[in-house]
PDB file of C-alpha atoms in Angstrom:
ATOM      1  CA  MET V   1      -0.372  -0.032   0.334  1.00 57.00           C
ATOM      2  CA  SER V   2       0.873   3.342  -0.507  1.00 72.00           C
ATOM      3  CA  ASP V   3       1.698   5.673   2.472  1.00 83.00           C
ATOM      4  CA  VAL V   4       2.927   9.215   1.060  1.00 81.00           C
ATOM      5  CA  PHE V   5       3.680   9.889   4.784  1.00 87.00           C
ATOM      6  CA  ASN V   6       6.655   7.582   4.563  1.00 88.00           C
ATOM      7  CA  SER V   7      10.038   9.021   3.038  1.00 86.00           C
ATOM      8  CA  GLU V   8      10.898   5.457   1.415  1.00 87.00           C
ATOM      9  CA  CYS V   9       7.168   5.407  -0.315  1.00 88.00           C
ATOM     10  CA  PRO V  10       6.629   5.208  -4.444  1.00 88.00           C
ATOM     11  CA  GLY V  11       3.616   7.347  -3.779  1.00 88.00           C
ATOM     12  CA  ARG V  12       6.059  10.344  -2.178  1.00 89.00           C
ATOM     13  CA  THR V  13       7.302  10.697  -5.982  1.00 89.00           C
ATOM     14  CA  VAL V  14       3.647  10.343  -7.719  1.00 90.00           C
ATOM     15  CA  PHE V  15       2.546  12.540  -4.976  1.00 89.00           C
ATOM     16  CA  THR V  16       5.625  14.976  -5.667  1.00 91.00           C
ATOM     17  CA  HIS V  17       4.753  15.016  -9.255  1.00 92.00           C
ATOM     18  CA  VAL V  18       1.243  16.023  -9.354  1.00 92.00           C
ATOM     19  CA  THR V  19       1.645  18.972  -6.354  1.00 90.00           C
ATOM     20  CA  SER V  20       4.146  20.330  -7.881  1.00 90.00           C
ATOM     21  CA  ARG V  21       3.728  24.107  -8.419  1.00 89.00           C
ATOM     22  CA  TRP V  22       3.713  23.279 -12.265  1.00 96.00           C
ATOM     23  CA  GLY V  23       2.018  19.884 -12.209  1.00 96.00           C
ATOM     24  CA  MET V  24      -1.779  20.630 -10.984  1.00 94.00           C
ATOM     25  CA  LEU V  25      -1.348  23.463 -13.781  1.00 95.00           C
ATOM     26  CA  ILE V  26      -0.334  21.149 -16.277  1.00 97.00           C
ATOM     27  CA  LEU V  27      -2.918  18.385 -15.764  1.00 97.00           C
ATOM     28  CA  ALA V  28      -6.140  20.802 -15.152  1.00 95.00           C
ATOM     29  CA  ALA V  29      -4.749  22.497 -18.374  1.00 96.00           C
ATOM     30  CA  LEU V  30      -4.862  19.287 -20.575  1.00 97.00           C
ATOM     31  CA  ARG V  31      -9.072  18.582 -19.415  1.00 95.00           C
ATOM     32  CA  GLY V  32      -9.512  21.012 -21.892  1.00 92.00           C
ATOM     33  CA  GLY V  33      -8.235  18.579 -24.595  1.00 96.00           C
ATOM     34  CA  PRO V  34      -4.791  18.182 -26.253  1.00 97.00           C
ATOM     35  CA  LEU V  35      -2.491  21.020 -26.702  1.00 97.00           C
ATOM     36  CA  ARG V  36       0.967  21.638 -28.209  1.00 96.00           C
ATOM     37  CA  PHE V  37       4.196  22.564 -26.241  1.00 95.00           C
ATOM     38  CA  TYR V  38       3.523  25.717 -27.190  1.00 95.00           C
ATOM     39  CA  LEU V  39       0.049  25.756 -26.349  1.00 96.00           C
ATOM     40  CA  LEU V  40      -0.356  24.561 -23.040  1.00 97.00           C
ATOM     41  CA  ARG V  41       3.497  27.204 -22.616  1.00 96.00           C
ATOM     42  CA  ASP V  42       1.312  29.856 -23.692  1.00 97.00           C
ATOM     43  CA  ARG V  43      -1.984  28.718 -21.072  1.00 96.00           C
ATOM     44  CA  ILE V  44       0.171  28.739 -17.720  1.00 96.00           C
ATOM     45  CA  GLY V  45       0.939  31.833 -17.635  1.00 95.00           C
ATOM     46  CA  GLY V  46       5.109  32.129 -15.892  1.00 96.00           C
ATOM     47  CA  ILE V  47       6.379  28.273 -16.715  1.00 96.00           C
ATOM     48  CA  SER V  48       9.905  28.557 -18.439  1.00 96.00           C
ATOM     49  CA  GLU V  49      10.084  25.804 -21.139  1.00 95.00           C
ATOM     50  CA  LYS V  50      12.477  24.097 -19.345  1.00 97.00           C
ATOM     51  CA  MET V  51      10.147  23.693 -16.542  1.00 97.00           C
ATOM     52  CA  LEU V  52       7.325  22.841 -18.458  1.00 97.00           C
ATOM     53  CA  SER V  53       9.530  20.053 -20.569  1.00 97.00           C
ATOM     54  CA  GLN V  54      10.423  18.787 -17.010  1.00 97.00           C
ATOM     55  CA  ASN V  55       7.261  18.375 -16.006  1.00 97.00           C
ATOM     56  CA  LEU V  56       5.870  16.838 -19.003  1.00 98.00           C
ATOM     57  CA  ARG V  57       7.936  14.442 -19.060  1.00 97.00           C
ATOM     58  CA  ASP V  58       7.793  13.277 -15.406  1.00 96.00           C
ATOM     59  CA  LEU V  59       3.674  13.128 -15.591  1.00 97.00           C
ATOM     60  CA  VAL V  60       4.478  11.103 -19.349  1.00 98.00           C
ATOM     61  CA  ARG V  61       6.646   8.327 -17.060  1.00 97.00           C
ATOM     62  CA  ASP V  62       3.769   8.456 -14.344  1.00 96.00           C
ATOM     63  CA  GLY V  63       1.055   7.792 -16.951  1.00 97.00           C
ATOM     64  CA  LEU V  64      -1.178  10.618 -16.392  1.00 98.00           C
ATOM     65  CA  VAL V  65       0.027  12.115 -20.159  1.00 98.00           C
ATOM     66  CA  HIS V  66       0.445  10.783 -23.448  1.00 98.00           C
ATOM     67  CA  ARG V  67       3.269  12.589 -25.543  1.00 98.00           C
ATOM     68  CA  GLU V  68       2.268  12.246 -29.357  1.00 97.00           C
ATOM     69  CA  VAL V  69       4.690  13.246 -32.051  1.00 95.00           C
ATOM     70  CA  GLU V  70       3.228  13.403 -35.672  1.00 90.00           C
ATOM     71  CA  PRO V  71       5.839  12.783 -38.169  1.00 89.00           C
ATOM     72  CA  SER V  72       5.882  16.313 -40.151  1.00 89.00           C
ATOM     73  CA  ALA V  73       9.400  19.019 -40.561  1.00 88.00           C
ATOM     74  CA  PRO V  74       9.141  20.124 -38.069  1.00 87.00           C
ATOM     75  CA  PRO V  75       7.326  16.591 -35.554  1.00 88.00           C
ATOM     76  CA  LYS V  76       4.273  18.222 -34.079  1.00 92.00           C
ATOM     77  CA  VAL V  77       4.348  17.176 -30.288  1.00 94.00           C
ATOM     78  CA  SER V  78       1.217  17.412 -28.476  1.00 96.00           C
ATOM     79  CA  TYR V  79       0.149  16.027 -25.107  1.00 98.00           C
ATOM     80  CA  SER V  80      -3.474  15.024 -23.941  1.00 98.00           C
ATOM     81  CA  LEU V  81      -4.393  13.338 -20.497  1.00 98.00           C
ATOM     82  CA  THR V  82      -4.193   9.391 -20.117  1.00 98.00           C
ATOM     83  CA  PRO V  83      -7.598   7.866 -18.733  1.00 97.00           C
ATOM     84  CA  LEU V  84      -5.576   7.880 -15.630  1.00 97.00           C
ATOM     85  CA  GLY V  85      -4.786  11.363 -15.581  1.00 97.00           C
ATOM     86  CA  GLU V  86      -8.569  12.500 -16.929  1.00 97.00           C
ATOM     87  CA  GLY V  87      -9.487  11.026 -13.454  1.00 96.00           C
ATOM     88  CA  LEU V  88      -6.628  12.502 -10.987  1.00 96.00           C
ATOM     89  CA  ALA V  89      -7.713  16.114 -12.753  1.00 95.00           C
ATOM     90  CA  ALA V  90     -10.862  15.282 -12.395  1.00 94.00           C
ATOM     91  CA  THR V  91     -10.399  15.337  -8.917  1.00 93.00           C
ATOM     92  CA  LEU V  92      -8.070  18.310  -8.676  1.00 92.00           C
ATOM     93  CA  GLN V  93     -10.754  20.616 -10.196  1.00 91.00           C
ATOM     94  CA  THR V  94     -12.646  19.957  -6.699  1.00 93.00           C
ATOM     95  CA  LEU V  95      -9.485  21.668  -5.362  1.00 92.00           C
ATOM     96  CA  LEU V  96      -9.157  24.165  -7.975  1.00 91.00           C
ATOM     97  CA  SER V  97     -12.797  25.173  -7.684  1.00 94.00           C
ATOM     98  CA  TRP V  98     -12.499  25.270  -4.019  1.00 95.00           C
ATOM     99  CA  ILE V  99      -9.764  27.659  -4.438  1.00 94.00           C
ATOM    100  CA  ALA V 100     -11.705  30.052  -6.799  1.00 95.00           C
ATOM    101  CA  SER V 101     -14.472  29.933  -4.790  1.00 97.00           C
ATOM    102  CA  HIS V 102     -12.399  30.998  -1.582  1.00 97.00           C
ATOM    103  CA  THR V 103      -9.482  32.938  -2.441  1.00 96.00           C
ATOM    104  CA  ALA V 104     -11.610  35.960  -1.212  1.00 96.00           C
ATOM    105  CA  ASP V 105     -11.624  34.929   1.992  1.00 97.00           C
ATOM    106  CA  VAL V 106      -8.207  33.499   2.142  1.00 96.00           C
ATOM    107  CA  ILE V 107      -6.950  37.124   1.272  1.00 97.00           C
ATOM    108  CA  THR V 108      -9.240  38.959   3.830  1.00 96.00           C
ATOM    109  CA  ALA V 109      -7.519  36.271   6.561  1.00 96.00           C
ATOM    110  CA  GLN V 110      -4.510  37.195   5.419  1.00 96.00           C
ATOM    111  CA  HIS V 111      -4.876  41.042   5.680  1.00 95.00           C
ATOM    112  CA  ARG V 112      -6.523  40.458   8.929  1.00 94.00           C
ATOM    113  CA  HIS V 113      -3.064  38.403   9.930  1.00 94.00           C
ATOM    114  CA  ASP V 114      -1.155  41.216   8.667  1.00 92.00           C
ATOM    115  CA  ALA V 115      -2.709  44.061  10.422  1.00 92.00           C
ATOM    116  CA  LEU V 116      -2.738  42.301  13.476  1.00 89.00           C
ATOM    117  CA  ARG V 117       1.268  41.740  13.209  1.00 88.00           C
ATOM    118  CA  SER V 118       1.569  44.919  12.473  1.00 85.00           C
ATOM    119  CA  GLU V 119      -0.185  46.481  15.283  1.00 76.00           C
ATOM    120  CA  PRO V 120       1.468  44.478  18.398  1.00 65.00           C
ATOM    121  CA  ASP V 121      -1.392  45.591  20.757  1.00 60.00           C
ATOM    122  CA  LEU V 122      -4.270  44.576  18.750  1.00 54.00           C
ATOM    123  CA  ALA V 123      -2.142  41.380  18.212  1.00 49.00           C
ATOM    124  CA  ARG V 124      -2.334  40.972  22.308  1.00 56.00           C
ATOM    125  CA  LYS V 125      -5.746  41.396  22.542  1.00 57.00           C
ATOM    126  CA  GLU V 126      -6.789  38.360  20.415  1.00 56.00           C
ATOM    127  CA  VAL V 127      -5.036  35.849  21.722  1.00 55.00           C
ATOM    128  CA  GLN V 128      -5.849  36.533  25.769  1.00 57.00           C
ATOM    129  CA  PRO V 129      -8.756  34.598  27.160  1.00 57.00           C
ATOM    130  CA  SER V 130     -12.010  36.772  27.315  1.00 50.00           C
TER     131      SER V 130
END
């Protein structure tokens, strides 16, 4: 069985690939259907070609993404989700939907936290029992 809390667990590697900064975004972007490399790069703001290539290699190796090379000059390469990747991407969509729905709440909490930290007297009042 897989125990991602155990550092020797093979599932830890899969966990790392899937939950990495770029892994989740790549899987989510491919939910809409196959994309060529440059379209995938453009869809995911801020990712470098090197990081996209590295993450795609990992996700292809893990069986989550399919890489298809069309024989042409130059070769056209597209990426799509495998059935295994589809199931995972659907699960990740729940997390992404939660983030979209609660971003404003998190930002409000961050502002409240930062304001309390900038005013030490208010912070002490917050933690004292009433």
